[in-house]
Coordinates of C-alpha atoms and ligand atoms in Angstrom, one line a residue:
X1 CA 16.1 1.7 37.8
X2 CA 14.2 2.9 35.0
X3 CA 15.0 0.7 32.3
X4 CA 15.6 -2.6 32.3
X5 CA 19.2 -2.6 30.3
X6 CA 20.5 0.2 32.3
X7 CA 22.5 -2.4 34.5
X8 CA 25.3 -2.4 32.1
X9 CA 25.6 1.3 31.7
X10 CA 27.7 3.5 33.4
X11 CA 26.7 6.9 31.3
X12 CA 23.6 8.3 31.7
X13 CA 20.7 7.6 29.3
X14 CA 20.3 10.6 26.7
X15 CA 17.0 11.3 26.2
X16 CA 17.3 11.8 22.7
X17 CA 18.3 8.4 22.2
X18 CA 15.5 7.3 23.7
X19 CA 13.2 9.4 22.2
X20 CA 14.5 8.1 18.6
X21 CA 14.4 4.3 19.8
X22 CA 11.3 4.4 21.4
X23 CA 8.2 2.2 20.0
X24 CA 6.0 2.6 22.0
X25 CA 3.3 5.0 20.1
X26 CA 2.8 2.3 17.4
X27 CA 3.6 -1.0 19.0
X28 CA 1.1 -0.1 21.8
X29 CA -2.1 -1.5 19.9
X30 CA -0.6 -5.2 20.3
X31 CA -1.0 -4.5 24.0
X32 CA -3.8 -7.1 24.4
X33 CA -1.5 -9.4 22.2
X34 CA 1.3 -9.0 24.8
X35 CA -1.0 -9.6 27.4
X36 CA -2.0 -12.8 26.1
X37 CA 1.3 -14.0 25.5
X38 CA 2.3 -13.2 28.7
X39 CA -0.4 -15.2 30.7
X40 CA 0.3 -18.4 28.3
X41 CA 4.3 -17.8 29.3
X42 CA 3.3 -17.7 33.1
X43 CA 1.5 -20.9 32.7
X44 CA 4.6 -22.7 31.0
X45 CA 7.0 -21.1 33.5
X46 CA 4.5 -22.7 36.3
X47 CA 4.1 -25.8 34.5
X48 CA 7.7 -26.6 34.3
X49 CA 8.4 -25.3 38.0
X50 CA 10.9 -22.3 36.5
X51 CA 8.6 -20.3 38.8
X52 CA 6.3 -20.8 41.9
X53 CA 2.3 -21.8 41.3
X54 CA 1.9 -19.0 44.2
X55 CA 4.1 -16.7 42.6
X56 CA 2.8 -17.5 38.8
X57 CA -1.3 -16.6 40.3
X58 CA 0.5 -13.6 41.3
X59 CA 1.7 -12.7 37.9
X60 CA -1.3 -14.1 35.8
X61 CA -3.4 -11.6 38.6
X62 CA -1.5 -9.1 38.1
X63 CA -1.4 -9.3 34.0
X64 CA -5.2 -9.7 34.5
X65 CA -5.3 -6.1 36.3
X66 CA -3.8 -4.8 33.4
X67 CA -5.5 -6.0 30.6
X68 CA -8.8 -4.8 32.4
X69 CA -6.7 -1.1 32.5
X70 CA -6.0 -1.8 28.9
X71 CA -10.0 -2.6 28.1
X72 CA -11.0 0.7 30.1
X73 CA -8.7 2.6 28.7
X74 CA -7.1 3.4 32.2
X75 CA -4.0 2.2 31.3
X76 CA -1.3 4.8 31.8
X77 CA 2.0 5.2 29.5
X78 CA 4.9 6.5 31.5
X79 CA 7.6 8.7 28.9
X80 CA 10.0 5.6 30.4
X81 CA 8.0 3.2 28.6
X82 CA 10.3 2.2 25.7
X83 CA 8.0 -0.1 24.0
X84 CA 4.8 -2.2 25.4
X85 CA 6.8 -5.1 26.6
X86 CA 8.6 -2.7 28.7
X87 CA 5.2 -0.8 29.7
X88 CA 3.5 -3.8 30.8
X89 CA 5.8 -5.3 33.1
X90 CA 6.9 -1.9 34.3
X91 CA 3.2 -1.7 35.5
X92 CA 3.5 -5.5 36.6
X93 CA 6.3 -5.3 39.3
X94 CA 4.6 -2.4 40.1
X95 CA 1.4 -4.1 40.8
X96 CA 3.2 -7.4 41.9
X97 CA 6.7 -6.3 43.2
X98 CA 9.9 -8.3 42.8
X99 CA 7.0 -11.2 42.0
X100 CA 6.5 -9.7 38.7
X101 CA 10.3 -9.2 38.2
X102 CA 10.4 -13.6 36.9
X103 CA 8.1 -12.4 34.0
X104 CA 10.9 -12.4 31.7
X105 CA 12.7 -15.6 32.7
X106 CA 13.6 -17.4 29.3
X107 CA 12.1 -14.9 27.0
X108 CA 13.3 -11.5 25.1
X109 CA 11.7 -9.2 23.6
X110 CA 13.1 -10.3 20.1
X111 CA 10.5 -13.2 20.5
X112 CA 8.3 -11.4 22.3
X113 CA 7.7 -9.1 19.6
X114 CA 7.7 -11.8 17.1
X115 CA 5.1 -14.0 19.5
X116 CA 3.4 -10.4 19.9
X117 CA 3.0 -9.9 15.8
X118 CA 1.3 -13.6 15.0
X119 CA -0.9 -13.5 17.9
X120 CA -2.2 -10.2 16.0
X121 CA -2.3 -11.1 12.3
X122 CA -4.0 -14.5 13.1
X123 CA -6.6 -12.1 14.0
X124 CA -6.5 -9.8 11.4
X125 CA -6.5 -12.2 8.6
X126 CA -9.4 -14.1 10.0
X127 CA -11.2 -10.9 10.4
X128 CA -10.6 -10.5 6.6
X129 CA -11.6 -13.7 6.0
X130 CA -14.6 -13.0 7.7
X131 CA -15.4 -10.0 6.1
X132 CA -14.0 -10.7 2.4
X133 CA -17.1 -13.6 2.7
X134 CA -19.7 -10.7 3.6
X135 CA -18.9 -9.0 1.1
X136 CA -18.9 -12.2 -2.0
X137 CA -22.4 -12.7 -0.2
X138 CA -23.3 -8.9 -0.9
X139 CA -22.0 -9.6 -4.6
X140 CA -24.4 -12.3 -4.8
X141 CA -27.1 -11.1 -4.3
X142 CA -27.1 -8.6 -6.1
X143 CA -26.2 -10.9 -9.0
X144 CA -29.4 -12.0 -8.1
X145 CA -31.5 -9.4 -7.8
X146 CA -29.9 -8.3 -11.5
X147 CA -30.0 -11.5 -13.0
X148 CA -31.3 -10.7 -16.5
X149 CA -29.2 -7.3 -16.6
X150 CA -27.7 -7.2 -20.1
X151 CA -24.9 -4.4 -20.7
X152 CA -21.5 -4.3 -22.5
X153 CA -18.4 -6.1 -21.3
X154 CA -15.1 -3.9 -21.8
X155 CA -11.9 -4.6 -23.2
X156 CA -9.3 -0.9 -23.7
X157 CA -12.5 0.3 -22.0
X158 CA -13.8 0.0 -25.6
X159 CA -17.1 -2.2 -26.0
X160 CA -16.6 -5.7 -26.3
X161 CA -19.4 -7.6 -26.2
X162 CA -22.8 -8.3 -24.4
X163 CA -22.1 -10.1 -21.0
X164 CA -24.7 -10.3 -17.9
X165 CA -24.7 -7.8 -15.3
X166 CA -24.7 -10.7 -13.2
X167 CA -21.5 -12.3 -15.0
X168 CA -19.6 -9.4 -13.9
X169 CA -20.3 -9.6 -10.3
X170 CA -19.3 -12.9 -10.3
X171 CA -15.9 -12.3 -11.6
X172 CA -15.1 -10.1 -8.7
X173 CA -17.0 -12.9 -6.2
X174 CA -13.9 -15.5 -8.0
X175 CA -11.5 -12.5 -7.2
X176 CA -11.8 -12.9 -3.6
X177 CA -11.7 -16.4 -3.3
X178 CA -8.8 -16.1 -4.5
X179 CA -7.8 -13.9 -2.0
X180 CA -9.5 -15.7 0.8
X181 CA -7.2 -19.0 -0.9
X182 CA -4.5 -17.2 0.0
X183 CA -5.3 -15.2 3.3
X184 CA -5.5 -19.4 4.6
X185 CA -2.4 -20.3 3.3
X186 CA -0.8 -17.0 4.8
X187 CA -2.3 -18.1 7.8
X188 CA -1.2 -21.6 8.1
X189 CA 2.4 -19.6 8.1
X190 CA 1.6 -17.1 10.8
X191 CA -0.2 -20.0 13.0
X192 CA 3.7 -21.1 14.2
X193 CA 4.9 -20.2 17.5
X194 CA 7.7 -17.8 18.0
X195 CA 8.2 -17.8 21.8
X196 CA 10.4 -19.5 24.1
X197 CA 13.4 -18.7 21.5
X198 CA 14.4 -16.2 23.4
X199 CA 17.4 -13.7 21.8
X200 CA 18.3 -16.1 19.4
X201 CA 19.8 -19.2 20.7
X202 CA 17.2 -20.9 23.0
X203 CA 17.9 -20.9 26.5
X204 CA 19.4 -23.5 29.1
X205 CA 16.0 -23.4 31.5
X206 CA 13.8 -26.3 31.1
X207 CA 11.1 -24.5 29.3
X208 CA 8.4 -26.5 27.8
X209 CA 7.5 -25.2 24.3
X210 CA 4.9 -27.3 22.3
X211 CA 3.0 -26.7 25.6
X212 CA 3.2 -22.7 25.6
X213 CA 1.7 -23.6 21.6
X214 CA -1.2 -25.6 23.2
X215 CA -1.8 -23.1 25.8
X216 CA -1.7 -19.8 23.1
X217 CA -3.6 -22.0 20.1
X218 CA -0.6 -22.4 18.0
X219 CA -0.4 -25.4 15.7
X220 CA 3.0 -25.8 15.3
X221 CA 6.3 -24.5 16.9
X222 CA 8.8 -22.8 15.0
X223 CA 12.4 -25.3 14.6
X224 CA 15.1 -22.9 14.5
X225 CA 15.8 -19.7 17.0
X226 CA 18.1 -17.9 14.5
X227 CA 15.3 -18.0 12.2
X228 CA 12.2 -17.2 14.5
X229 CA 13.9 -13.8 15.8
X230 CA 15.3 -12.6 12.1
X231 CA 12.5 -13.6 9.9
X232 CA 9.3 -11.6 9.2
X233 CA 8.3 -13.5 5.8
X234 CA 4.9 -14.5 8.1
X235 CA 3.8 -10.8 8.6
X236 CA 5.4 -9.5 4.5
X237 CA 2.9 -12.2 3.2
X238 CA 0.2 -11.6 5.2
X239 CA 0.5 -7.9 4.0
X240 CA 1.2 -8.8 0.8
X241 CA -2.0 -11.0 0.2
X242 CA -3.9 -8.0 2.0
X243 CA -2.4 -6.0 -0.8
X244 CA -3.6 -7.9 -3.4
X245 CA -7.0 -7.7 -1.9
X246 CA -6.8 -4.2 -2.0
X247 CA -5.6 -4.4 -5.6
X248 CA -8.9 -5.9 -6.9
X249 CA -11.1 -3.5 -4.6
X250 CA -9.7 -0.5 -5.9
X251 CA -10.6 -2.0 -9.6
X252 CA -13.9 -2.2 -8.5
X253 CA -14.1 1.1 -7.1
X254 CA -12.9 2.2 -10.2
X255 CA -15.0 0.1 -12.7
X256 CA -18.5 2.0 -10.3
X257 CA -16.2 5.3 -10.7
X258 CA -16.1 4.9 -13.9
X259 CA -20.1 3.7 -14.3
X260 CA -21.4 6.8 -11.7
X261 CA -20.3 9.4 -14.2
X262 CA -23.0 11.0 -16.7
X263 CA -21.5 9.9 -19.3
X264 CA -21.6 5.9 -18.4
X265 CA -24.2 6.8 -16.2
X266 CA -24.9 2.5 -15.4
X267 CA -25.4 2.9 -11.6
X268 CA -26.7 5.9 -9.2
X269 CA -24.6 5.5 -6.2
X270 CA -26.4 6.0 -2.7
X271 CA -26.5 9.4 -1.5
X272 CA -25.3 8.6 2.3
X273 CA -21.8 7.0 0.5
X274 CA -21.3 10.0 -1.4
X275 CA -19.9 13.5 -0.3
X276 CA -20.5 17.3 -2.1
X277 CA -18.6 20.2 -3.1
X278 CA -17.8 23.1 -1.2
X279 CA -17.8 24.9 -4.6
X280 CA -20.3 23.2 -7.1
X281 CA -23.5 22.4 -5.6
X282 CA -24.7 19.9 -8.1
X283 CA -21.6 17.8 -7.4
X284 CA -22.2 14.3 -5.6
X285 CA -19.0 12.4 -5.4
X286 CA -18.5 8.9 -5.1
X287 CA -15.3 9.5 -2.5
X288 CA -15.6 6.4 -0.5
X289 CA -14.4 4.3 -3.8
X290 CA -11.8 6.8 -4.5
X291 CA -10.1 6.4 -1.1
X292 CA -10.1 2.9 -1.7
X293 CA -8.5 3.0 -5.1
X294 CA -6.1 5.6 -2.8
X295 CA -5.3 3.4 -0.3
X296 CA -4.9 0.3 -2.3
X297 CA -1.8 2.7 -4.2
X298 CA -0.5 3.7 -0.3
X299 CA -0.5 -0.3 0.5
X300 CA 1.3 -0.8 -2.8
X301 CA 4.2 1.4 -1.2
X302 CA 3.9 0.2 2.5
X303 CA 4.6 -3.4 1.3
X304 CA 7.6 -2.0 -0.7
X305 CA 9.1 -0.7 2.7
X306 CA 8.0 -3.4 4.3
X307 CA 10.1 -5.6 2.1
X308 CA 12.9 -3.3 1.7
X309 CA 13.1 -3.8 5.7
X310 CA 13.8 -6.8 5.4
X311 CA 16.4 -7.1 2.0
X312 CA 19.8 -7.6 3.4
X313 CA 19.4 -7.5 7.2
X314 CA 22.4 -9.7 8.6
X315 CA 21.2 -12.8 10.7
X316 CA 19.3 -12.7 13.6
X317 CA 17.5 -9.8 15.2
X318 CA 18.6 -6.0 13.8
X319 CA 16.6 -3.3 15.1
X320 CA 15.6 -2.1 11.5
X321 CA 12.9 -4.4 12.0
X322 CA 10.6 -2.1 14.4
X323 CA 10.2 -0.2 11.6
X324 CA 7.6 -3.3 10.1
X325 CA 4.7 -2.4 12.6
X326 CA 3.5 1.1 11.5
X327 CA 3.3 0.0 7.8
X328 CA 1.8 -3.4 8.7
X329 CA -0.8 -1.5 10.7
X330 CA -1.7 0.7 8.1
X331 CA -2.2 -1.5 5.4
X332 CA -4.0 -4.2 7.7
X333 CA -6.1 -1.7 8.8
X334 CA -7.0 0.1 5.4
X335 CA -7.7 -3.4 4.4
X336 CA -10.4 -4.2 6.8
X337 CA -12.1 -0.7 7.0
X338 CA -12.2 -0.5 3.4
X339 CA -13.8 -4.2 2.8
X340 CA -16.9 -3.1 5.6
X341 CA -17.6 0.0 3.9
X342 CA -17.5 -1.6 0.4
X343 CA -19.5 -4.7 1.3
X344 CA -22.3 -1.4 3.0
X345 CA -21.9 0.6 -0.1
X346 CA -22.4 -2.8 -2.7
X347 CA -25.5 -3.3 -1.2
X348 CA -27.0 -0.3 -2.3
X349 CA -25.6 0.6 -5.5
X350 CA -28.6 0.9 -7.9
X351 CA -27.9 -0.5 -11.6
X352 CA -29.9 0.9 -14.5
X353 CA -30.8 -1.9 -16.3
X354 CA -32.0 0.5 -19.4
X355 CA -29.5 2.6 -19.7
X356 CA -26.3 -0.5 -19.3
X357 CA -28.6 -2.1 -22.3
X358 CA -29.1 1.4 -24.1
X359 CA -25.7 1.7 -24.2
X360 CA -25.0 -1.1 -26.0
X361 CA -23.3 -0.8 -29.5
X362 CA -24.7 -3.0 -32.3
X363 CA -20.8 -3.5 -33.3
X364 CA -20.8 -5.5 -30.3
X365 CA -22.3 -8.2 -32.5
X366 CA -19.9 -8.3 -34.6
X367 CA -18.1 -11.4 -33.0
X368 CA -21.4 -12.9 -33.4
X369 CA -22.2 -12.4 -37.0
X370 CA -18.3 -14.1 -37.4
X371 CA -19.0 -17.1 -35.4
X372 CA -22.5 -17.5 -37.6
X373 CA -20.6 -17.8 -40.4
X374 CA -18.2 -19.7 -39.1
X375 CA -21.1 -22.3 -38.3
X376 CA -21.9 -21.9 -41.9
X377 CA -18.8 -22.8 -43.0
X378 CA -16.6 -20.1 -43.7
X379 CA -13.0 -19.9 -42.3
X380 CA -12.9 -17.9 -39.4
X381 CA -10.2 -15.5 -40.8
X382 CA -12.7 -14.8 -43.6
X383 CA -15.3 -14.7 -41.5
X384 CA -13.4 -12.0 -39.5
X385 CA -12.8 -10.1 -42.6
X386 CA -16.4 -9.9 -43.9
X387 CA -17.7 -9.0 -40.7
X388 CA -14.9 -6.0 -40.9
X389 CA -16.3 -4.9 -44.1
X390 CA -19.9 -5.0 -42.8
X391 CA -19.0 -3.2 -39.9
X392 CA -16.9 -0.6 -42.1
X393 CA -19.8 -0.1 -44.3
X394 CA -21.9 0.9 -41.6
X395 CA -19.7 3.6 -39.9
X396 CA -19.1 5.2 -43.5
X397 CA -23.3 5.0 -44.4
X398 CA -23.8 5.7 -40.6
X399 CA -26.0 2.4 -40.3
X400 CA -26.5 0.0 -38.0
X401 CA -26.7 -3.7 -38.2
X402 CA -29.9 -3.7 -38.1
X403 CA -30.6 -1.2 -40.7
X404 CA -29.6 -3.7 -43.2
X405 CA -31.5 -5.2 -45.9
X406 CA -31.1 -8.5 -46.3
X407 CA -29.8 -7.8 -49.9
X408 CA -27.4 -5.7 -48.3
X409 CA -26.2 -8.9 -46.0
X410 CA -25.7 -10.7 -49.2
X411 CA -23.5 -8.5 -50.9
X412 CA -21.1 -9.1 -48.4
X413 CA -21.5 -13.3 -48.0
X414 CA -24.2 -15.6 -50.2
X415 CA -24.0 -17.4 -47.0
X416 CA -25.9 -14.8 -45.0
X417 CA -29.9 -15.3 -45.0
X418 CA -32.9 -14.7 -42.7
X419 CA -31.7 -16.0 -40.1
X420 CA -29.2 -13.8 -39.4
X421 CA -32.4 -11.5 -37.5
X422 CA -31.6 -14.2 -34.7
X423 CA -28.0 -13.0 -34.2
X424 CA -28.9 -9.1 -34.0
X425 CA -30.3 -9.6 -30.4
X426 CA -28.2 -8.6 -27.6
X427 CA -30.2 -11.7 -25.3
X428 CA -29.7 -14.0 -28.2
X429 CA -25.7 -12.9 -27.9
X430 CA -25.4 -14.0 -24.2
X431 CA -27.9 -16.6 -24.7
X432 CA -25.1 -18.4 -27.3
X433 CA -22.2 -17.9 -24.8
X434 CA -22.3 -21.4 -23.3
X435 CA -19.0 -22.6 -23.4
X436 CA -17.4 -23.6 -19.9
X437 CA -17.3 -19.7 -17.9
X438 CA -19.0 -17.9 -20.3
X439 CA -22.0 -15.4 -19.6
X440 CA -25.1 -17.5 -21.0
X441 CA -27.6 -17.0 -18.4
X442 CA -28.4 -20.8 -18.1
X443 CA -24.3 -20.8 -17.0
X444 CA -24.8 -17.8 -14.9
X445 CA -27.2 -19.2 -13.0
X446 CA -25.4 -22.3 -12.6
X447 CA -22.5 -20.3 -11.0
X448 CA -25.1 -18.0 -8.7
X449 CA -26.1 -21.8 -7.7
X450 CA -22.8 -22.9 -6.8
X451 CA -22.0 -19.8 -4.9
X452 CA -24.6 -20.0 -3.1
X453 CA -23.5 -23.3 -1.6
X454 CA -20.2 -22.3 -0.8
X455 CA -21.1 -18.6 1.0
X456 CA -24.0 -20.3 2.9
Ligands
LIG501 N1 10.5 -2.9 19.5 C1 11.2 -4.0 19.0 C2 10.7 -4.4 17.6 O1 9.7 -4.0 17.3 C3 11.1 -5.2 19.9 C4 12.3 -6.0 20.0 C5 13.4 -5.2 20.7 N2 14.6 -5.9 20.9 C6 15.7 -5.4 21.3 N3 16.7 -6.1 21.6 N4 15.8 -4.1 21.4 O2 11.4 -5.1 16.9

């Protein structure tokens, strides 16, 4: 017998058919996964007597064998292997003969596959955990090491105002706390266990389930079979907060795109994370951020398939749902390769202080100047308006702020005098920005404080 259905069959299998149903290319990385989650169903099926102790040591030796064939890469796929569930007991009654053959007492693949997926994510998403942390530490220190950067902050991509170097790291080091937030909440989703559900409906063999969670590290156990084998809402959020991830690396990237051309010309990105041109020999290109803003776009889609799956499937199991591994694996992946190379390439971005503070636009004042009067006590609507003209006047007499007189001042408010020298200072401008998050660098260096605590 070659497949494990064929019992019911009296036609031949086409090979077509099998060809088009077969998994096995993609769902073959959760070997390991399998593995696992077939050793813990031994145990269970021991533990409740379903099957021998001397026949279970059998099977957990014989699932041993294989995940060593699996670590060696000495594992061999046969074209019969329909997907790895298939594959590895295939190899197990193989290894262990009718022994092996009890394997799949009170299970299915449905919740095999399901059992197969969270024993997975669990590890992706700590991984991502791991590394989104690596790479907030990265941030930080350069937040650090740039601490008394000055350069302009941008709204339309238009200068704003002057904000810390430092400030700005620290936005994106909030970012992915947020995502780490809700990578643990994803995870406390994921950490149910699937198995012993079987197709759908349970099964009448005294299986023992909160102990199969204890023995595969599962906090809870999932309360309805219908629902275990037809839902996938664990592995669409766990994408989905991946994707978001992805959302706020690729504005990174782009934000250092944007800075590494000679025109911004704010940061000189390290040759080794940079490729040429096969053409124009000058050209050093900052790829490694452009595939991220690239793949963060291809994740945008693999979650809309993902989801699209799963939009109108009738209860339990449908078969549509094989299709969720190939697009989970890609954006999973992309997600981790893309936060190690970012958290390498952070590290060695060099910021030019003297250009980001060159840079700077006197306009970006302007806000200032308004709030000065404001503290004089003009209305801030006037305020706005007189700072308008001032700025106005400049463009048309192509002056800057500090080309003014002080007479000059005065023509446009009796309530401007001397001191407004203090305001024209791009340190004095963050200096003043102490409300509660702003960039003064006695509040920056609070947060870098903070951060440093948590990230420890
Ligand atoms: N390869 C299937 C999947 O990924 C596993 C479950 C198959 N179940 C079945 N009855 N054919 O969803």
């Amino acid at each position: 017998m070659k497949y494990m259905w064929e019992g019911r069959f009296k036609e031949k299998i086409r090979q077509d058919v099998i060809d088009f149903t077969s998994s096995i290319d993609v769902d073959k990385k959760l070997a390991l996964y399998d593995i696992v989650g077939s050793i813990g169903h031994t145990k269970m099926l021991v533990q409740c007597k379903i099957i021998s102790r001397k026949d279970g040591q059998k099977i957990l030796k014989g699932l041993e064998n294989i995940k060593t064939e699996i670590e060696k890469g000495r594992f061999k796929l046969k074209a019969s292997d329909e997907d790895i569930h298939t594959a590895i007991e295939r190899r197990l009654t193989e290894l262990t003969g009718r022994v092996g053959e009890q394997l799949h007492t009170a299970r299915s693949r449905n919740d095999q596959i399901v059992l197969d997926e969270r024993l997975y994510i669990k590890d992706v998403l700590k991984e991502c955990l791991y590394l989104i942390s690596n790479l907030q530490k990265k941030m930080l220190k350069r937040a650090e090491e740039n601490f008394n950067v000055i350069m302009p902050a941008y709204t339309h991509l238009q200068q704003s105002q002057p904000v810390l170097l430092s400030h700005y790291l620290l936005s994106y080091i909030e970012m992915l706390e947020r995502d780490k937030n809700r990578m643990e909440e994803a995870l406390k989703r994921v950490d149910v266990l699937p198995a012993g559900v079987c197709a759908c409906c349970g099964t009448s063999l005294p299986i023992d389930r909160k102990y199969l969670a204890k023995t595969l590290g599962f906090s809870d156990v999932s309360k309805n079979s219908l629902d275990t084998v037809a839902s996938r809402d664990f592995l669409l959020e766990s994408a989905f907060v991946c994707v978001l991830l992805m959302l706020n690396l690729s504005r990174f990237s782009e934000d250092i795109i944007l800075w590494s051309t000679s025109e911004f010309n704010f940061v000189e990105l390290p040759e080794n994370f940079c490729t040429g041109s096969s053409i124009m020999p000058q050209k050093k290109n900052p790829d490694i951020l452009e595939l991220i803003r690239g793949k963060s776009a291809s994740s945008i889609g693999m979650i809309t398939g993902l989801m699209s799956i799963m939009k109108g499937l009738p209860l339990s199991y449908n078969r549509d749902m094989q299709e969720d591994k190939h697009l989970a694996f890609v954006i999973f992946e992309d997600t981790l390769s893309s936060l190690n190379i970012l958290t390498n390439l952070a590290g060695d971005i060099v910021f030019k202080k003297d250009i980001m503070i060159q840079k700077l636009s006197q306009f970006t004042l302007a806000t200032d100047i308004a709030e000065y009067l404001v503290k004089k006590g003009v209305p801030f609507r006037e305020s706005h308006r007189i700072c308008g003209a001032i700025v106005q006047y400049c463009l048309r007499n192509n002056k800057n702020f500090t080309d003014l007189s002080l007479n000059d001042w005065k023509t446009f408010s009796p309530k401007i005098s001397k001191d407004i020298k203090n305001i024209l200072s791009f340190e004095n401008s963050v200096k003043g920005k102490k409300s509660y998050g702003g960039t003064s660098p006695e509040l920056v260096k609070q947060e870098i404080d903070r951060w440093k605590r948590i990230l420890r």
